[in-house]
Amino acid sequence: MTDELTLSVGGRQLSGWSTVRVTRGIEHCPSDFEISLTERYPGEADAFVVQPGDACTVLLGPDLVLTGAIDRVHYALAPYQHTVTVIGRSKCADLVDCSAEWPGMQIAGSDALGIAQKLAQPYAITVSAPGSKGEIVQLFNLMHGETAFEIIERVCRYGALLAYDQPDGSLILSQAAQVVAASGFTEGVNVQSASMATSMDQRYSVYLCFQQSLEVMNDVGEGGNLQAMATDEGVPRHRSRDIISESPTGGRDFAQKRATWEANRRIGRSQQLNLVTDSWRDQAGVLWTPNTLVPLSLPTLKCGDEDNKLVWLVTQVTYRRDADGTTAALTIMRPEAFLPIPILQLPTFNDIPANPGIGDPWGNEVRR
């Protein structure tokens, strides 16, 4: 299969680019590209004239990888050389760049999918959630100056979701995937270069999560000072970290989940594999894709071997072609690094039942 990059603009299919870079990732929204052409003979670049703001699509071989618009065009002139460089991003760039538009700046009674769809509607961007749509947000205040994507990321935390763009320019709300690629990476087979960064400075041996109630009118008993603990046996010396839970409700069980999440996420983030391979595709001919699990056998880097392969998550892919050839650079991490933070919403008055004999939310007698 010939993996030629094709830029489609205004009905024209432009290929033959000298250098190519396309980057996609679950923490890299929007996806972006930078491509350039150097004239081999006078007038060759004339057909590649495009304008900033032009809608475009980018294909690698037959596969669509980006739908968006051109941000910038650079023209360079030197003796015996004329270069055109085109830079662009996916449609979700408007969500990242632009301020949120929402009448009244207050959200009530909607889930993460519904909120994201309303925020994306002014920019003609579709939003999907193949699995969970997220919990219902009872009351959510927007702040002037926030971008649409900042708000979407915030509400996604309530539903334990990740938000990133798709090749068709849409936004997807998803959890870390369980899909395994047809092949992985094996030292001496399909790995040109690789580096493993491991760290201990952001890990702790003990995590103590404190849950502090916001109740000021009633006696909450033990609920006002709950504590839970999680440990990381991989830390060789005593290092303690105190955490104040973002949610003042949920009890000891929730505080325990919050402490365990902190430990697992820091373990996951303490190891990052950066790898370069000589193909944009796996053995089945599928492009390496973010949010896909891949088996790893890199014994020199202490990252799995043939008898005990590790299965980690592809978090970012950069497809590249230049004078050094065709490569794909991948960032790969442990799946635990992308477990969304557990959060409970504060109850609103509509959530508090009226219990005869107990009274209103402040403990006053209810007269009937």
mmCIF file of C-alpha atoms in Angstrom:
data_model
loop_
_atom_site.group_PDB
_atom_site.id
_atom_site.type_symbol
_atom_site.label_atom_id
_atom_site.label_comp_id
_atom_site.label_asym_id
_atom_site.label_seq_id
_atom_site.Cartn_x
_atom_site.Cartn_y
_atom_site.Cartn_z
ATOM 1 C CA MET A 1 0.000 0.000 0.000
ATOM 2 C CA THR A 2 1.353 3.434 -0.994
ATOM 3 C CA ASP A 3 0.846 5.894 1.841
ATOM 4 C CA GLU A 4 0.829 9.201 0.001
ATOM 5 C CA LEU A 5 -0.559 12.219 1.873
ATOM 6 C CA THR A 6 -3.346 13.911 -0.033
ATOM 7 C CA LEU A 7 -4.654 17.348 0.909
ATOM 8 C CA SER A 8 -8.145 17.962 -0.433
ATOM 9 C CA VAL A 9 -9.021 21.660 -0.780
ATOM 10 C CA GLY A 10 -11.841 23.138 -2.835
ATOM 11 C CA GLY A 11 -12.280 20.008 -4.903
ATOM 12 C CA ARG A 12 -8.552 19.717 -5.661
ATOM 13 C CA GLN A 13 -6.520 16.692 -4.573
ATOM 14 C CA LEU A 14 -2.982 17.873 -3.777
ATOM 15 C CA SER A 15 -0.267 15.246 -3.301
ATOM 16 C CA GLY A 16 3.474 14.960 -3.841
ATOM 17 C CA TRP A 17 4.453 16.821 -0.669
ATOM 18 C CA SER A 18 8.169 16.854 0.203
ATOM 19 C CA THR A 19 7.725 16.732 3.978
ATOM 20 C CA VAL A 20 4.737 15.509 5.959
ATOM 21 C CA ARG A 21 3.719 15.622 9.626
ATOM 22 C CA VAL A 22 0.298 14.744 11.046
ATOM 23 C CA THR A 23 -0.267 14.422 14.811
ATOM 24 C CA ARG A 24 -3.243 12.909 16.625
ATOM 25 C CA GLY A 25 -3.657 12.057 20.306
ATOM 26 C CA ILE A 26 -6.079 11.632 23.177
ATOM 27 C CA GLU A 27 -4.401 14.556 24.941
ATOM 28 C CA HIS A 28 -3.670 16.426 21.717
ATOM 29 C CA CYS A 29 -6.855 18.146 20.660
ATOM 30 C CA PRO A 30 -7.158 19.366 17.983
ATOM 31 C CA SER A 31 -5.236 17.099 15.635
ATOM 32 C CA ASP A 32 -2.899 19.092 13.407
ATOM 33 C CA PHE A 33 -0.681 18.822 10.343
ATOM 34 C CA GLU A 34 2.239 20.578 8.676
ATOM 35 C CA ILE A 35 3.218 19.748 5.106
ATOM 36 C CA SER A 36 5.549 21.412 2.621
ATOM 37 C CA LEU A 37 6.586 21.253 -1.006
ATOM 38 C CA THR A 38 9.868 22.378 -2.542
ATOM 39 C CA GLU A 39 9.762 23.116 -6.268
ATOM 40 C CA ARG A 40 11.874 20.869 -8.440
ATOM 41 C CA TYR A 41 11.245 23.066 -11.484
ATOM 42 C CA PRO A 42 9.751 26.588 -11.959
ATOM 43 C CA GLY A 43 5.989 26.794 -11.566
ATOM 44 C CA GLU A 44 5.552 23.399 -9.903
ATOM 45 C CA ALA A 45 4.173 24.947 -6.703
ATOM 46 C CA ASP A 46 1.597 27.064 -8.531
ATOM 47 C CA ALA A 47 -0.979 24.279 -8.321
ATOM 48 C CA PHE A 48 -0.499 24.122 -4.543
ATOM 49 C CA VAL A 49 -1.727 27.643 -3.837
ATOM 50 C CA VAL A 50 -4.204 27.511 -0.943
ATOM 51 C CA GLN A 51 -5.536 30.140 1.437
ATOM 52 C CA PRO A 52 -5.720 30.281 5.249
ATOM 53 C CA GLY A 53 -9.252 29.448 6.288
ATOM 54 C CA ASP A 54 -9.877 27.007 3.453
ATOM 55 C CA ALA A 55 -11.733 23.874 4.541
ATOM 56 C CA CYS A 56 -9.670 20.756 3.952
ATOM 57 C CA THR A 57 -9.299 17.051 4.561
ATOM 58 C CA VAL A 58 -6.091 15.056 4.948
ATOM 59 C CA LEU A 59 -5.735 11.440 3.839
ATOM 60 C CA LEU A 60 -2.886 9.005 4.344
ATOM 61 C CA GLY A 61 -3.270 6.552 1.519
ATOM 62 C CA PRO A 62 -7.017 5.773 1.402
ATOM 63 C CA ASP A 63 -7.604 6.622 5.078
ATOM 64 C CA LEU A 64 -9.030 9.915 6.286
ATOM 65 C CA VAL A 65 -7.010 11.215 9.263
ATOM 66 C CA LEU A 66 -8.103 14.852 9.627
ATOM 67 C CA THR A 67 -11.009 17.094 8.664
ATOM 68 C CA GLY A 68 -10.631 20.765 9.371
ATOM 69 C CA ALA A 69 -9.198 23.959 7.955
ATOM 70 C CA ILE A 70 -5.924 25.529 6.934
ATOM 71 C CA ASP A 71 -4.564 27.895 9.582
ATOM 72 C CA ARG A 72 -1.419 29.246 7.953
ATOM 73 C CA VAL A 73 0.417 29.217 4.637
ATOM 74 C CA HIS A 74 4.115 30.074 4.376
ATOM 75 C CA TYR A 75 5.898 30.900 1.130
ATOM 76 C CA ALA A 76 9.697 30.951 1.093
ATOM 77 C CA LEU A 77 12.038 32.016 -1.684
ATOM 78 C CA ALA A 78 15.758 31.289 -2.028
ATOM 79 C CA PRO A 79 18.147 30.851 -4.964
ATOM 80 C CA TYR A 80 16.976 27.880 -7.034
ATOM 81 C CA GLN A 81 14.306 27.045 -4.471
ATOM 82 C CA HIS A 82 10.683 27.928 -3.767
ATOM 83 C CA THR A 83 8.907 26.301 -0.810
ATOM 84 C CA VAL A 84 5.249 26.246 0.191
ATOM 85 C CA THR A 85 4.327 25.153 3.732
ATOM 86 C CA VAL A 86 0.731 24.521 4.817
ATOM 87 C CA ILE A 87 -0.328 24.238 8.474
ATOM 88 C CA GLY A 88 -3.794 23.291 9.655
ATOM 89 C CA ARG A 89 -5.917 21.725 12.388
ATOM 90 C CA SER A 90 -9.090 19.708 12.734
ATOM 91 C CA LYS A 91 -12.549 21.263 13.078
ATOM 92 C CA CYS A 92 -12.325 20.903 16.866
ATOM 93 C CA ALA A 93 -9.812 23.777 16.832
ATOM 94 C CA ASP A 94 -12.804 26.109 17.119
ATOM 95 C CA LEU A 95 -13.836 24.443 20.387
ATOM 96 C CA VAL A 96 -10.310 24.875 21.748
ATOM 97 C CA ASP A 97 -9.852 28.475 20.565
ATOM 98 C CA CYS A 98 -13.269 30.094 20.935
ATOM 99 C CA SER A 99 -15.235 31.182 23.979
ATOM 100 C CA ALA A 100 -18.224 29.103 24.982
ATOM 101 C CA GLU A 101 -21.639 30.279 23.822
ATOM 102 C CA TRP A 102 -24.448 29.385 26.222
ATOM 103 C CA PRO A 103 -27.517 31.524 27.018
ATOM 104 C CA GLY A 104 -27.551 32.474 30.682
ATOM 105 C CA MET A 105 -24.144 30.843 31.315
ATOM 106 C CA GLN A 106 -25.757 28.162 33.488
ATOM 107 C CA ILE A 107 -26.370 24.480 32.731
ATOM 108 C CA ALA A 108 -28.985 22.382 34.508
ATOM 109 C CA GLY A 109 -30.150 18.799 34.075
ATOM 110 C CA SER A 110 -27.925 17.634 31.207
ATOM 111 C CA ASP A 111 -25.282 14.941 30.755
ATOM 112 C CA ALA A 112 -21.769 15.370 29.343
ATOM 113 C CA LEU A 113 -22.870 14.396 25.837
ATOM 114 C CA GLY A 114 -25.776 16.846 25.805
ATOM 115 C CA ILE A 115 -23.620 19.686 27.107
ATOM 116 C CA ALA A 116 -20.861 19.003 24.577
ATOM 117 C CA GLN A 117 -23.373 18.846 21.721
ATOM 118 C CA LYS A 118 -24.866 22.227 22.644
ATOM 119 C CA LEU A 119 -21.441 23.845 22.993
ATOM 120 C CA ALA A 120 -20.306 22.390 19.657
ATOM 121 C CA GLN A 121 -23.476 23.273 17.748
ATOM 122 C CA PRO A 122 -22.459 26.884 16.861
ATOM 123 C CA TYR A 123 -19.349 25.482 15.178
ATOM 124 C CA ALA A 124 -21.149 22.720 13.243
ATOM 125 C CA ILE A 125 -19.213 20.004 15.080
ATOM 126 C CA THR A 126 -20.918 16.725 15.913
ATOM 127 C CA VAL A 127 -20.278 14.965 19.221
ATOM 128 C CA SER A 128 -20.677 11.266 19.980
ATOM 129 C CA ALA A 129 -20.335 9.054 23.037
ATOM 130 C CA PRO A 130 -20.237 5.370 22.011
ATOM 131 C CA GLY A 131 -20.389 4.161 25.601
ATOM 132 C CA SER A 132 -21.460 6.183 28.607
ATOM 133 C CA LYS A 133 -22.990 9.624 28.075
ATOM 134 C CA GLY A 134 -21.830 10.753 31.498
ATOM 135 C CA GLU A 135 -23.816 11.546 34.614
ATOM 136 C CA ILE A 136 -26.570 14.140 34.686
ATOM 137 C CA VAL A 137 -25.139 17.496 35.758
ATOM 138 C CA GLN A 138 -27.743 19.050 38.040
ATOM 139 C CA LEU A 139 -26.276 22.550 38.103
ATOM 140 C CA PHE A 140 -23.166 23.818 36.371
ATOM 141 C CA ASN A 141 -22.028 27.443 36.060
ATOM 142 C CA LEU A 142 -19.961 28.616 33.112
ATOM 143 C CA MET A 143 -17.366 31.343 33.498
ATOM 144 C CA HIS A 144 -16.973 34.101 30.931
ATOM 145 C CA GLY A 145 -13.755 33.609 29.002
ATOM 146 C CA GLU A 146 -13.790 29.819 29.211
ATOM 147 C CA THR A 147 -13.460 28.037 25.909
ATOM 148 C CA ALA A 148 -15.976 25.423 24.872
ATOM 149 C CA PHE A 149 -13.368 22.669 25.137
ATOM 150 C CA GLU A 150 -12.366 23.688 28.681
ATOM 151 C CA ILE A 151 -15.979 23.269 29.767
ATOM 152 C CA ILE A 152 -16.352 19.964 27.924
ATOM 153 C CA GLU A 153 -13.247 18.615 29.674
ATOM 154 C CA ARG A 154 -14.663 19.693 33.038
ATOM 155 C CA VAL A 155 -18.039 18.021 32.580
ATOM 156 C CA CYS A 156 -16.348 14.901 31.204
ATOM 157 C CA ARG A 157 -14.678 14.415 34.588
ATOM 158 C CA TYR A 158 -18.112 13.861 36.134
ATOM 159 C CA GLY A 159 -18.714 11.039 33.673
ATOM 160 C CA ALA A 160 -15.170 9.571 33.761
ATOM 161 C CA LEU A 161 -14.693 10.353 30.061
ATOM 162 C CA LEU A 162 -11.903 11.523 27.768
ATOM 163 C CA ALA A 163 -12.579 14.078 25.009
ATOM 164 C CA TYR A 164 -10.645 14.117 21.740
ATOM 165 C CA ASP A 165 -11.290 14.544 18.023
ATOM 166 C CA GLN A 166 -11.919 12.006 15.282
ATOM 167 C CA PRO A 167 -10.653 11.913 11.662
ATOM 168 C CA ASP A 168 -13.994 13.264 10.396
ATOM 169 C CA GLY A 169 -13.598 16.376 12.567
ATOM 170 C CA SER A 170 -16.136 15.305 15.174
ATOM 171 C CA LEU A 171 -15.550 15.113 18.915
ATOM 172 C CA ILE A 172 -15.764 11.811 20.765
ATOM 173 C CA LEU A 173 -16.329 11.295 24.493
ATOM 174 C CA SER A 174 -14.843 7.959 25.463
ATOM 175 C CA GLN A 175 -13.055 6.038 28.154
ATOM 176 C CA ALA A 176 -9.613 4.488 27.682
ATOM 177 C CA ALA A 177 -10.137 1.827 25.007
ATOM 178 C CA GLN A 178 -9.884 -1.929 25.379
ATOM 179 C CA VAL A 179 -9.202 -2.514 21.659
ATOM 180 C CA VAL A 180 -5.845 -4.192 20.944
ATOM 181 C CA ALA A 181 -4.028 -3.509 17.664
ATOM 182 C CA ALA A 182 -3.326 -6.396 15.281
ATOM 183 C CA SER A 183 0.375 -6.139 16.128
ATOM 184 C CA GLY A 184 2.627 -4.335 18.546
ATOM 185 C CA PHE A 185 6.281 -3.428 18.774
ATOM 186 C CA THR A 186 9.175 -5.838 19.110
ATOM 187 C CA GLU A 187 12.792 -4.897 19.622
ATOM 188 C CA GLY A 188 14.866 -5.750 16.555
ATOM 189 C CA VAL A 189 11.805 -6.204 14.347
ATOM 190 C CA ASN A 190 9.858 -2.983 13.801
ATOM 191 C CA VAL A 191 11.440 -0.497 16.217
ATOM 192 C CA GLN A 192 13.861 2.031 14.746
ATOM 193 C CA SER A 193 14.479 3.797 18.046
ATOM 194 C CA ALA A 194 12.879 3.935 21.466
ATOM 195 C CA SER A 195 13.351 5.589 24.822
ATOM 196 C CA MET A 196 11.727 4.883 28.156
ATOM 197 C CA ALA A 197 11.380 7.651 30.726
ATOM 198 C CA THR A 198 10.736 6.465 34.279
ATOM 199 C CA SER A 199 10.393 8.743 37.276
ATOM 200 C CA MET A 200 9.900 8.578 41.018
ATOM 201 C CA ASP A 201 9.698 12.267 41.935
ATOM 202 C CA GLN A 202 5.906 12.426 41.475
ATOM 203 C CA ARG A 203 5.118 9.165 43.275
ATOM 204 C CA TYR A 204 4.453 8.719 46.996
ATOM 205 C CA SER A 205 4.441 5.736 49.305
ATOM 206 C CA VAL A 206 1.285 6.839 51.151
ATOM 207 C CA TYR A 207 -1.711 8.814 49.905
ATOM 208 C CA LEU A 208 -4.126 10.166 52.512
ATOM 209 C CA CYS A 209 -7.420 11.493 51.167
ATOM 210 C CA PHE A 210 -9.416 13.801 53.440
ATOM 211 C CA GLN A 211 -13.069 14.525 52.839
ATOM 212 C CA GLN A 212 -14.338 17.708 54.406
ATOM 213 C CA SER A 213 -18.054 18.415 54.551
ATOM 214 C CA LEU A 214 -19.416 21.831 53.566
ATOM 215 C CA GLU A 215 -22.390 21.403 55.920
ATOM 216 C CA VAL A 216 -22.488 24.283 58.406
ATOM 217 C CA MET A 217 -26.047 24.031 59.744
ATOM 218 C CA ASN A 218 -26.167 20.462 61.050
ATOM 219 C CA ASP A 219 -23.992 18.033 62.966
ATOM 220 C CA VAL A 220 -22.562 15.659 60.364
ATOM 221 C CA GLY A 221 -20.785 13.474 62.906
ATOM 222 C CA GLU A 222 -17.962 11.399 61.440
ATOM 223 C CA GLY A 223 -18.873 12.634 57.966
ATOM 224 C CA GLY A 224 -17.117 15.922 58.626
ATOM 225 C CA ASN A 225 -13.639 14.423 58.903
ATOM 226 C CA LEU A 226 -13.276 11.267 56.824
ATOM 227 C CA GLN A 227 -9.900 9.862 55.873
ATOM 228 C CA ALA A 228 -8.837 7.076 53.503
ATOM 229 C CA MET A 229 -5.416 5.715 52.594
ATOM 230 C CA ALA A 230 -3.790 4.127 49.544
ATOM 231 C CA THR A 231 -0.202 2.946 49.228
ATOM 232 C CA ASP A 232 2.340 2.534 46.433
ATOM 233 C CA GLU A 233 4.626 -0.382 47.242
ATOM 234 C CA GLY A 234 6.985 0.637 44.439
ATOM 235 C CA VAL A 235 8.245 3.709 46.292
ATOM 236 C CA PRO A 236 11.398 2.684 48.198
ATOM 237 C CA ARG A 237 11.195 5.226 51.029
ATOM 238 C CA HIS A 238 8.542 6.972 53.083
ATOM 239 C CA ARG A 239 6.866 9.769 51.111
ATOM 240 C CA SER A 240 3.435 10.998 52.202
ATOM 241 C CA ARG A 241 0.917 12.978 50.169
ATOM 242 C CA ASP A 242 -2.271 14.541 51.575
ATOM 243 C CA ILE A 243 -5.227 15.082 49.241
ATOM 244 C CA ILE A 244 -8.388 17.072 49.859
ATOM 245 C CA SER A 245 -11.223 15.367 47.997
ATOM 246 C CA GLU A 246 -12.879 17.560 45.375
ATOM 247 C CA SER A 247 -16.231 16.099 46.458
ATOM 248 C CA PRO A 248 -17.390 16.727 50.042
ATOM 249 C CA THR A 249 -19.936 13.891 49.791
ATOM 250 C CA GLY A 250 -19.744 10.176 49.099
ATOM 251 C CA GLY A 251 -18.465 8.894 52.415
ATOM 252 C CA ARG A 252 -15.412 6.802 53.181
ATOM 253 C CA ASP A 253 -15.864 4.579 50.110
ATOM 254 C CA PHE A 254 -15.561 7.547 47.785
ATOM 255 C CA ALA A 255 -12.549 8.911 49.662
ATOM 256 C CA GLN A 256 -10.912 5.494 49.241
ATOM 257 C CA LYS A 257 -11.581 5.558 45.476
ATOM 258 C CA ARG A 258 -10.050 9.031 45.264
ATOM 259 C CA ALA A 259 -6.891 7.959 47.127
ATOM 260 C CA THR A 260 -6.528 4.794 45.030
ATOM 261 C CA TRP A 261 -7.025 6.767 41.813
ATOM 262 C CA GLU A 262 -4.277 9.208 42.811
ATOM 263 C CA ALA A 263 -1.840 6.365 43.443
ATOM 264 C CA ASN A 264 -2.688 4.507 40.211
ATOM 265 C CA ARG A 265 -2.589 7.595 38.019
ATOM 266 C CA ARG A 266 0.800 8.689 39.340
ATOM 267 C CA ILE A 267 2.157 5.177 38.787
ATOM 268 C CA GLY A 268 0.825 5.257 35.221
ATOM 269 C CA ARG A 269 2.261 8.707 34.523
ATOM 270 C CA SER A 270 5.676 7.735 35.881
ATOM 271 C CA GLN A 271 6.465 5.623 32.804
ATOM 272 C CA GLN A 272 6.379 6.876 29.231
ATOM 273 C CA LEU A 273 7.635 5.099 26.141
ATOM 274 C CA ASN A 274 8.553 7.133 23.056
ATOM 275 C CA LEU A 275 9.030 4.959 20.019
ATOM 276 C CA VAL A 276 9.748 5.392 16.304
ATOM 277 C CA THR A 277 8.725 2.715 13.819
ATOM 278 C CA ASP A 278 9.224 2.507 10.060
ATOM 279 C CA SER A 279 5.561 2.136 9.120
ATOM 280 C CA TRP A 280 2.379 4.105 9.623
ATOM 281 C CA ARG A 281 0.404 0.864 9.902
ATOM 282 C CA ASP A 282 0.203 -2.339 11.914
ATOM 283 C CA GLN A 283 0.405 -5.824 10.403
ATOM 284 C CA ALA A 284 -3.277 -5.706 9.433
ATOM 285 C CA GLY A 285 -2.725 -2.528 7.414
ATOM 286 C CA VAL A 286 -4.526 -0.310 9.940
ATOM 287 C CA LEU A 287 -3.015 3.063 10.790
ATOM 288 C CA TRP A 288 -1.543 3.309 14.279
ATOM 289 C CA THR A 289 -4.340 5.042 16.164
ATOM 290 C CA PRO A 290 -4.531 6.873 19.509
ATOM 291 C CA ASN A 291 -6.503 5.128 22.269
ATOM 292 C CA THR A 292 -5.460 1.674 21.062
ATOM 293 C CA LEU A 293 -3.666 -0.961 23.133
ATOM 294 C CA VAL A 294 -0.435 -2.425 21.729
ATOM 295 C CA PRO A 295 1.717 -5.360 22.937
ATOM 296 C CA LEU A 296 5.329 -4.425 23.737
ATOM 297 C CA SER A 297 8.490 -6.518 23.758
ATOM 298 C CA LEU A 298 11.475 -4.248 24.430
ATOM 299 C CA PRO A 299 13.714 -6.161 26.853
ATOM 300 C CA THR A 300 16.607 -3.693 26.637
ATOM 301 C CA LEU A 301 14.309 -0.981 28.005
ATOM 302 C CA LYS A 302 12.831 -3.361 30.621
ATOM 303 C CA CYS A 303 9.519 -2.957 28.830
ATOM 304 C CA GLY A 304 8.245 -6.477 28.312
ATOM 305 C CA ASP A 305 9.755 -9.436 26.458
ATOM 306 C CA GLU A 306 8.560 -12.263 24.212
ATOM 307 C CA ASP A 307 7.414 -14.371 27.164
ATOM 308 C CA ASN A 308 5.783 -11.531 29.065
ATOM 309 C CA LYS A 309 4.619 -8.762 26.767
ATOM 310 C CA LEU A 310 3.246 -5.584 28.259
ATOM 311 C CA VAL A 311 0.047 -4.155 26.807
ATOM 312 C CA TRP A 312 0.049 -0.383 26.975
ATOM 313 C CA LEU A 313 -2.034 2.428 25.481
ATOM 314 C CA VAL A 314 -1.072 4.518 22.451
ATOM 315 C CA THR A 315 -1.690 8.101 23.544
ATOM 316 C CA GLN A 316 -0.287 10.014 20.585
ATOM 317 C CA VAL A 317 0.817 9.268 17.023
ATOM 318 C CA THR A 318 2.820 11.478 14.665
ATOM 319 C CA TYR A 319 2.939 10.318 11.059
ATOM 320 C CA ARG A 320 6.045 11.743 9.412
ATOM 321 C CA ARG A 321 7.761 11.670 6.024
ATOM 322 C CA ASP A 322 10.891 13.673 5.215
ATOM 323 C CA ALA A 323 14.442 13.211 3.961
ATOM 324 C CA ASP A 324 14.941 10.475 6.573
ATOM 325 C CA GLY A 325 12.088 8.387 5.199
ATOM 326 C CA THR A 326 8.628 7.383 6.415
ATOM 327 C CA THR A 327 8.181 6.936 10.165
ATOM 328 C CA ALA A 328 5.564 6.982 12.880
ATOM 329 C CA ALA A 329 6.470 8.374 16.294
ATOM 330 C CA LEU A 330 4.280 7.062 19.103
ATOM 331 C CA THR A 331 3.869 7.977 22.740
ATOM 332 C CA ILE A 332 2.781 4.916 24.722
ATOM 333 C CA MET A 333 1.825 4.792 28.398
ATOM 334 C CA ARG A 334 0.239 2.493 30.940
ATOM 335 C CA PRO A 335 -3.582 2.520 30.710
ATOM 336 C CA GLU A 336 -3.799 3.554 34.379
ATOM 337 C CA ALA A 337 -2.436 6.959 33.384
ATOM 338 C CA PHE A 338 -5.766 7.777 31.756
ATOM 339 C CA LEU A 339 -8.215 6.738 34.422
ATOM 340 C CA PRO A 340 -10.437 9.838 34.854
ATOM 341 C CA ILE A 341 -10.647 11.308 38.342
ATOM 342 C CA PRO A 342 -13.653 10.156 40.431
ATOM 343 C CA ILE A 343 -15.901 13.109 41.240
ATOM 344 C CA LEU A 344 -19.311 13.347 42.895
ATOM 345 C CA GLN A 345 -21.515 16.330 42.243
ATOM 346 C CA LEU A 346 -22.740 18.461 45.104
ATOM 347 C CA PRO A 347 -26.425 17.798 45.815
ATOM 348 C CA THR A 348 -28.846 20.570 44.917
ATOM 349 C CA PHE A 349 -32.108 21.281 46.680
ATOM 350 C CA ASN A 350 -33.973 19.206 44.084
ATOM 351 C CA ASP A 351 -31.844 16.196 45.070
ATOM 352 C CA ILE A 352 -32.850 16.394 48.768
ATOM 353 C CA PRO A 353 -36.104 14.559 49.463
ATOM 354 C CA ALA A 354 -38.764 16.062 51.665
ATOM 355 C CA ASN A 355 -39.050 13.602 54.554
ATOM 356 C CA PRO A 356 -42.089 14.078 56.808
ATOM 357 C CA GLY A 357 -41.046 14.263 60.419
ATOM 358 C CA ILE A 358 -37.486 15.261 59.602
ATOM 359 C CA GLY A 359 -37.971 18.721 58.133
ATOM 360 C CA ASP A 360 -36.473 20.809 55.374
ATOM 361 C CA PRO A 361 -32.782 20.644 54.320
ATOM 362 C CA TRP A 362 -31.832 22.857 57.281
ATOM 363 C CA GLY A 363 -33.535 20.616 59.846
ATOM 364 C CA ASN A 364 -36.540 22.861 60.481
ATOM 365 C CA GLU A 365 -39.911 21.306 61.138
ATOM 366 C CA VAL A 366 -42.106 21.131 58.074
ATOM 367 C CA ARG A 367 -45.652 22.223 58.791
ATOM 368 C CA ARG A 368 -48.300 20.566 56.643
#
